[in-house]
CSV table of C-alpha atoms in Angstrom, one decimal:
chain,number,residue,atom,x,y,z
S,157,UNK,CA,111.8,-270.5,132.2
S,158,UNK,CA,111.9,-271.8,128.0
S,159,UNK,CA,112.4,-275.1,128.4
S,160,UNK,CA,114.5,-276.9,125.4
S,161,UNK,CA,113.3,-279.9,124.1
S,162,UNK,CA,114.3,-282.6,122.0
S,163,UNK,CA,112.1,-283.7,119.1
S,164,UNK,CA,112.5,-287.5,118.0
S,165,UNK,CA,110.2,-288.9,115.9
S,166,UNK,CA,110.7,-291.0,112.3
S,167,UNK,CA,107.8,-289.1,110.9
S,168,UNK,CA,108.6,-285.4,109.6
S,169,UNK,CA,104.8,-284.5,109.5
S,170,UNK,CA,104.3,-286.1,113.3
S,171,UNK,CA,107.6,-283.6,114.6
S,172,UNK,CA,105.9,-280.4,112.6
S,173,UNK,CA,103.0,-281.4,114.7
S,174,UNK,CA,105.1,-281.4,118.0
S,175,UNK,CA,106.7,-277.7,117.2
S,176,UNK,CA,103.4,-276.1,116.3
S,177,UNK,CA,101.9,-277.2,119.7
S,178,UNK,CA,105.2,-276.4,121.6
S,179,UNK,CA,104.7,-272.8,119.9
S,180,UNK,CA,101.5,-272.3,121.9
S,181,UNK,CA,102.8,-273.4,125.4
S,182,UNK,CA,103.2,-270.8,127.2
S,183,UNK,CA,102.7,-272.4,131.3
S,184,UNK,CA,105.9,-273.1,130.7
S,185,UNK,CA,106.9,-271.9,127.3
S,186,UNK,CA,108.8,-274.3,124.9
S,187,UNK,CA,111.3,-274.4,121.8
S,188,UNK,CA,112.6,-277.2,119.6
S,189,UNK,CA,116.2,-277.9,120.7
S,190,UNK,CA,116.6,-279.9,117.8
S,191,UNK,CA,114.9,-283.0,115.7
S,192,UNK,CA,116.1,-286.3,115.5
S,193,UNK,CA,114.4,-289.7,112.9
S,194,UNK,CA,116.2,-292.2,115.2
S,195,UNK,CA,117.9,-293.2,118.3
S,196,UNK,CA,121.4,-292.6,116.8
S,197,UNK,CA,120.8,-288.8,115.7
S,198,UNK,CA,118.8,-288.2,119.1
S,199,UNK,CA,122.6,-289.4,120.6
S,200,UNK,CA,124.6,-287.4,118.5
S,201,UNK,CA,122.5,-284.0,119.1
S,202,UNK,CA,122.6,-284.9,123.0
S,203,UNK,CA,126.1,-285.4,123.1
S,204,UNK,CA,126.7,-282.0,121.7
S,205,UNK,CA,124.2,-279.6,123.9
S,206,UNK,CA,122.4,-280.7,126.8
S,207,UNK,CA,118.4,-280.4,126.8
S,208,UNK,CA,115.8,-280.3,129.2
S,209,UNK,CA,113.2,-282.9,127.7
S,210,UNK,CA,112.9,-285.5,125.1
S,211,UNK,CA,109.7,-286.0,123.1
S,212,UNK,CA,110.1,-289.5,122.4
S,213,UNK,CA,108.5,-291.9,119.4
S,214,UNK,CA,108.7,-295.0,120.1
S,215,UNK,CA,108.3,-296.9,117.1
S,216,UNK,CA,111.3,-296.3,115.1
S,217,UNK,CA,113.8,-297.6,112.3
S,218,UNK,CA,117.0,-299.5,114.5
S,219,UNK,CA,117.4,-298.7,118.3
S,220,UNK,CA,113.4,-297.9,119.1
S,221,UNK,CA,112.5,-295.5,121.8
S,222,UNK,CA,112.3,-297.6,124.5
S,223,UNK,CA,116.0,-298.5,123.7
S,224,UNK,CA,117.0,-295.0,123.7
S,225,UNK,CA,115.2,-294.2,126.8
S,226,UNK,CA,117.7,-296.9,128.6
S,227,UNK,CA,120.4,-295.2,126.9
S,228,UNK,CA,119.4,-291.5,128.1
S,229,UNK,CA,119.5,-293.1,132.2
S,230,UNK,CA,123.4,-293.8,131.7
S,231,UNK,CA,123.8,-290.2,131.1
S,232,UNK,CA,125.4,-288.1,134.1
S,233,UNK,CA,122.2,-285.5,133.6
S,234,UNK,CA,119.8,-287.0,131.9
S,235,UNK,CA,116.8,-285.2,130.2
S,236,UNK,CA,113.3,-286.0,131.3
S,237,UNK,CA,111.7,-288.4,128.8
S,238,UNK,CA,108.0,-287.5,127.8
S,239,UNK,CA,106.8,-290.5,125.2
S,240,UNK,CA,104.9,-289.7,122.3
S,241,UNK,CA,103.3,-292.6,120.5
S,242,UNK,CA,100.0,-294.1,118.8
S,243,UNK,CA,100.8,-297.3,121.0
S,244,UNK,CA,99.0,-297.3,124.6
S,245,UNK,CA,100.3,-300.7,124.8
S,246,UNK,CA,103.8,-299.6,125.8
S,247,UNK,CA,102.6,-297.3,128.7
S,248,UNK,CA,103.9,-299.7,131.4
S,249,UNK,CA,107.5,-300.4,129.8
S,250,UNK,CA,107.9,-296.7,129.6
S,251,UNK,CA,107.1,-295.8,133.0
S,252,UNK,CA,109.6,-298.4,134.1
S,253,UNK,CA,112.4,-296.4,132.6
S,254,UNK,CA,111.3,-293.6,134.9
S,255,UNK,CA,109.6,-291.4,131.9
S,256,UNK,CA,108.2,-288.2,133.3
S,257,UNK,CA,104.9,-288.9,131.1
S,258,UNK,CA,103.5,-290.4,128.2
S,259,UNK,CA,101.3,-289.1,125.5
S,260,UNK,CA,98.8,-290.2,122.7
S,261,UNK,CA,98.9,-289.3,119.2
S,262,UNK,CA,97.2,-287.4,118.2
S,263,UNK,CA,98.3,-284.9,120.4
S,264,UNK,CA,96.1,-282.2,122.3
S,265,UNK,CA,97.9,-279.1,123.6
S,266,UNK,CA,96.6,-279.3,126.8
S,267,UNK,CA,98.1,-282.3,127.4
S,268,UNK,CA,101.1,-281.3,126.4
S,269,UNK,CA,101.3,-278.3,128.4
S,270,UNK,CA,100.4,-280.6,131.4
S,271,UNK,CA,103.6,-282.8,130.4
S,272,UNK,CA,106.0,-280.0,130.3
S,273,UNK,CA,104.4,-278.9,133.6
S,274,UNK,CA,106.4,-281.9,134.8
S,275,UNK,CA,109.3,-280.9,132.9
S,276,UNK,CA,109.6,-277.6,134.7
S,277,UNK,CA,108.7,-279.3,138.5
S,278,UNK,CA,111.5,-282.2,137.7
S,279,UNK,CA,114.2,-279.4,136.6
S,280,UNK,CA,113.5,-277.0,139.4
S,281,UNK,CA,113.8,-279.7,142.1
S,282,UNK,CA,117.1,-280.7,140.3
S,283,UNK,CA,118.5,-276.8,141.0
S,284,UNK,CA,117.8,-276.9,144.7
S,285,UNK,CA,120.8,-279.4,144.8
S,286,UNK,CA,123.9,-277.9,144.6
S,287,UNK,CA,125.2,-278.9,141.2
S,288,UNK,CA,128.2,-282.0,141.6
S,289,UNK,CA,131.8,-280.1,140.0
S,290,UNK,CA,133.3,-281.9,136.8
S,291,UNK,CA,135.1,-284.9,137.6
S,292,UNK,CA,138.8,-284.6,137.2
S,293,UNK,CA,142.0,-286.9,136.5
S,294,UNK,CA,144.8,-285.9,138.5
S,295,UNK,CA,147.9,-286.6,136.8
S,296,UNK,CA,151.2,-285.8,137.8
S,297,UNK,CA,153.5,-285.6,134.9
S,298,UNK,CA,157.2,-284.2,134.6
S,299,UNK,CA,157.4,-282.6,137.8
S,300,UNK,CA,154.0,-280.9,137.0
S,301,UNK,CA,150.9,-282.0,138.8
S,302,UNK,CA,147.3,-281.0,136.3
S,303,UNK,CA,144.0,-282.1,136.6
S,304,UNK,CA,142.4,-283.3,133.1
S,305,UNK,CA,138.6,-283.3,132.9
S,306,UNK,CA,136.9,-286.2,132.3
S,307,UNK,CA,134.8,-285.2,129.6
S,308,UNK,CA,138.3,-283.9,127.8
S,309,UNK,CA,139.3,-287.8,127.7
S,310,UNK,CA,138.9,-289.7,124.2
S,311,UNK,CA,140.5,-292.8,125.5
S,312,UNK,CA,142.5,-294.6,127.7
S,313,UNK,CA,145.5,-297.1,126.8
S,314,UNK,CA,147.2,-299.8,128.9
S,315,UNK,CA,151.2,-299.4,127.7
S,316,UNK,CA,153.5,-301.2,130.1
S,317,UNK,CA,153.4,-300.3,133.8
S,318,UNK,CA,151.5,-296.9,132.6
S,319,UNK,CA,148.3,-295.6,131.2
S,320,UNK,CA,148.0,-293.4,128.0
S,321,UNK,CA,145.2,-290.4,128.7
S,322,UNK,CA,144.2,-289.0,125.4
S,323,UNK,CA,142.6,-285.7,124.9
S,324,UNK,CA,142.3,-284.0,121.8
S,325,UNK,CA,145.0,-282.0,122.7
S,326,UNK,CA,147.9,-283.9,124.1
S,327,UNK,CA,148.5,-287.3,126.0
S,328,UNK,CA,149.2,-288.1,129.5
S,329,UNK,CA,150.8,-290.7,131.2
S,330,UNK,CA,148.8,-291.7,134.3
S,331,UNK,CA,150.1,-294.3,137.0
S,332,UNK,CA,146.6,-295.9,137.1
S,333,UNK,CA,145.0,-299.7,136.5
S,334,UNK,CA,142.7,-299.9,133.5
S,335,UNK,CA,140.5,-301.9,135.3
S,336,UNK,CA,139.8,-299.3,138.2
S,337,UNK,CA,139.4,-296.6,135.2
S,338,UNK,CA,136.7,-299.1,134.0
S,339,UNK,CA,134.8,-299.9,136.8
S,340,UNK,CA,134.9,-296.4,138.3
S,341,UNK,CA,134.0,-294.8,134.8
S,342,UNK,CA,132.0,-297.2,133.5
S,343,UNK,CA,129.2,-295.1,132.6
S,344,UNK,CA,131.0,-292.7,130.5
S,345,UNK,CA,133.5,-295.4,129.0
S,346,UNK,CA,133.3,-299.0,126.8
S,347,UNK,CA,135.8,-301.5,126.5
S,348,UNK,CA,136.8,-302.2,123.4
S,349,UNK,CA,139.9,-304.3,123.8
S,350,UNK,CA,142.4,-305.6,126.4
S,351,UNK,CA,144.4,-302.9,126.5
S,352,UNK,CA,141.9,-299.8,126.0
S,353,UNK,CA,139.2,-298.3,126.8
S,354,UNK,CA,136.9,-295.3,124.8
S,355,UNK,CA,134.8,-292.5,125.9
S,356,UNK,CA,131.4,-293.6,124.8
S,357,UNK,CA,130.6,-289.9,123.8
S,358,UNK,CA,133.3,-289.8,121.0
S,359,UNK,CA,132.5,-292.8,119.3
S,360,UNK,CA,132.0,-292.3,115.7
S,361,UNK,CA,132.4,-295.0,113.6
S,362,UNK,CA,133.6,-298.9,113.5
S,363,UNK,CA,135.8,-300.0,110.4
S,364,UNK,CA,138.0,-302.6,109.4
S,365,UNK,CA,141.5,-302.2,110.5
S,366,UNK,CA,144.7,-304.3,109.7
S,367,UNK,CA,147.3,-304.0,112.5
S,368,UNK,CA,150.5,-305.0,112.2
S,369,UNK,CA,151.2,-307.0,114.9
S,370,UNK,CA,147.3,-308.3,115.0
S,371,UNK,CA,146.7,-308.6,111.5
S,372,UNK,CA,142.7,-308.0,110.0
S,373,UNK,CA,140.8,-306.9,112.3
S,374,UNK,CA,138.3,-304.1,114.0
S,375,UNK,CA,139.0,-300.4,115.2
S,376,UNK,CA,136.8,-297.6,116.4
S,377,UNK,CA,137.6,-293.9,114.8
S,378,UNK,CA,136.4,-291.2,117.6
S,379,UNK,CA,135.6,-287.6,117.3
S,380,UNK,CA,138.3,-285.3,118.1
S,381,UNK,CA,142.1,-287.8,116.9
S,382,UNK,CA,142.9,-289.1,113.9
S,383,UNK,CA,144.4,-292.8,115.0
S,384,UNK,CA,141.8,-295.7,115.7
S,385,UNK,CA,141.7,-297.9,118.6
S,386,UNK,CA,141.6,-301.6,118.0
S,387,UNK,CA,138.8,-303.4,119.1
S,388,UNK,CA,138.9,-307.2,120.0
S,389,UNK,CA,136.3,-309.4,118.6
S,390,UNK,CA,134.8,-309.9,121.5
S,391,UNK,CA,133.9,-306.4,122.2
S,392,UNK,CA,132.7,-305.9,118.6
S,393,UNK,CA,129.0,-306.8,119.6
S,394,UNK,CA,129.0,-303.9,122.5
S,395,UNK,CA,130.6,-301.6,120.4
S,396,UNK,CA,128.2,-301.6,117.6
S,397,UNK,CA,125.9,-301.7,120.4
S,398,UNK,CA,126.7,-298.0,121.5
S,399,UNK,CA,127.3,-296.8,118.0
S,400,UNK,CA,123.6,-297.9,117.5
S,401,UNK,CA,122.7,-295.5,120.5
């Protein structure tokens, strides 16, 4: 098997370094995914195309590596997490957030190869399970019963006695409680006000917003629609805390 991994790293010269040694692996073999300078581009490329591994800096401009590291457990499937810093110091924090291994600049290929040895032994044990099928809303609309995949779902709006299910496609009415949709989706979904919550994966940008019934305020703008969901103030602080990751 090729195994794909992520390349994250502030330093151009330090990720050039990465591919040429991933280029002589060959027990597994390797190839660059993708490169990311910080936490926020690593997101954004994960979001979009699953990998197997992450080779992690962990000095970095904003969110640091160790932040993004916490951020990568949330995810239903997350990549293995190899470090790769000039700062032993850190070895114990990164093995609490379960990272497969954790490397020394400058790097040698043999230890490399010995990490993504790991890799390979983590992802094969993860196929001997059968893999869990997509999670699913099941919404009866109009006489019509349909099941609407979770990852399909931008956001979710308390209107009334009903929620709103958005999709890029359409809306839904679903007889549900936001709260259960929070607590059961948590992982995959931030509140951002009373009445609503977002999928984490879409969110793309926080701006001011004037409502008219709420006056000046905040709103999130999501990949995928082009309305913004409001965002109380105080949800502001976790909000720009996932946009950060």
């Amino acid at each position: 098997m090729t195994l794909k991994v992520l390349l994250v790293d502030d330093e151009a010269l330090a990720r050039a370094r990465l591919r040429t040694l991933l280029a002589e692996c060959d027990a597994p073999a390797a190839a660059p995914a993708g490169e990311a300078a910080n936490a926020a581009q690593a997101m954004e490329l994960l979001l979009r195309q699953p990998v197997d591994a992450v080779l992690l800096d962990i000095h970095m401009p904003g969110a640091d590596g160790l932040a993004l590291a916490q951020a990568l457990r949330r995810m239903p499937q997350p990549p293995a997490v190899v470090f790769v810093t000039a700062h032993a110091e850190h070895a114990v924090a990164a093995f609490e957030l379960e990272a497969l291994d954790y490397l020394t600049k400058p790097v040698r290929r043999e230890r490399l190869q010995a990490a993504l040895q790991k890799v390979q032994r983590a992802a094969l044990a993860r196929g001997d399970a059968p893999a869990a099928p997509p999670e699913t809303l099941l919404i009866h609309d109009r006489g019509r019963t349909e099941r609407v995949p979770l990852d399909e779902v931008l956001y979710f709006k308390a209107e009334l006695k009903y929620v709103t299910v958005r999709t890029s496609a359409r809306s839904y009415i679903l007889d549900a409680s936001l709260s259960e949709l929070e607590e059961r989706h948590a992982a995959h979904f931030l509140r951002v006000h009373r009445n609503a919550l977002v999928a984490r994966r879409a969110l793309r940008a926080l701006e001011r917003h004037d409502d008219p019934e709420e006056g000046e305020g905040w709103a999130v703008r999501l990949t995928g629609v082009d309305e913004v969901v409001a965002v109380s103030r105080r949800q502001l602080g976790a909000v720009r805390e996932a946009l950060a990751l």
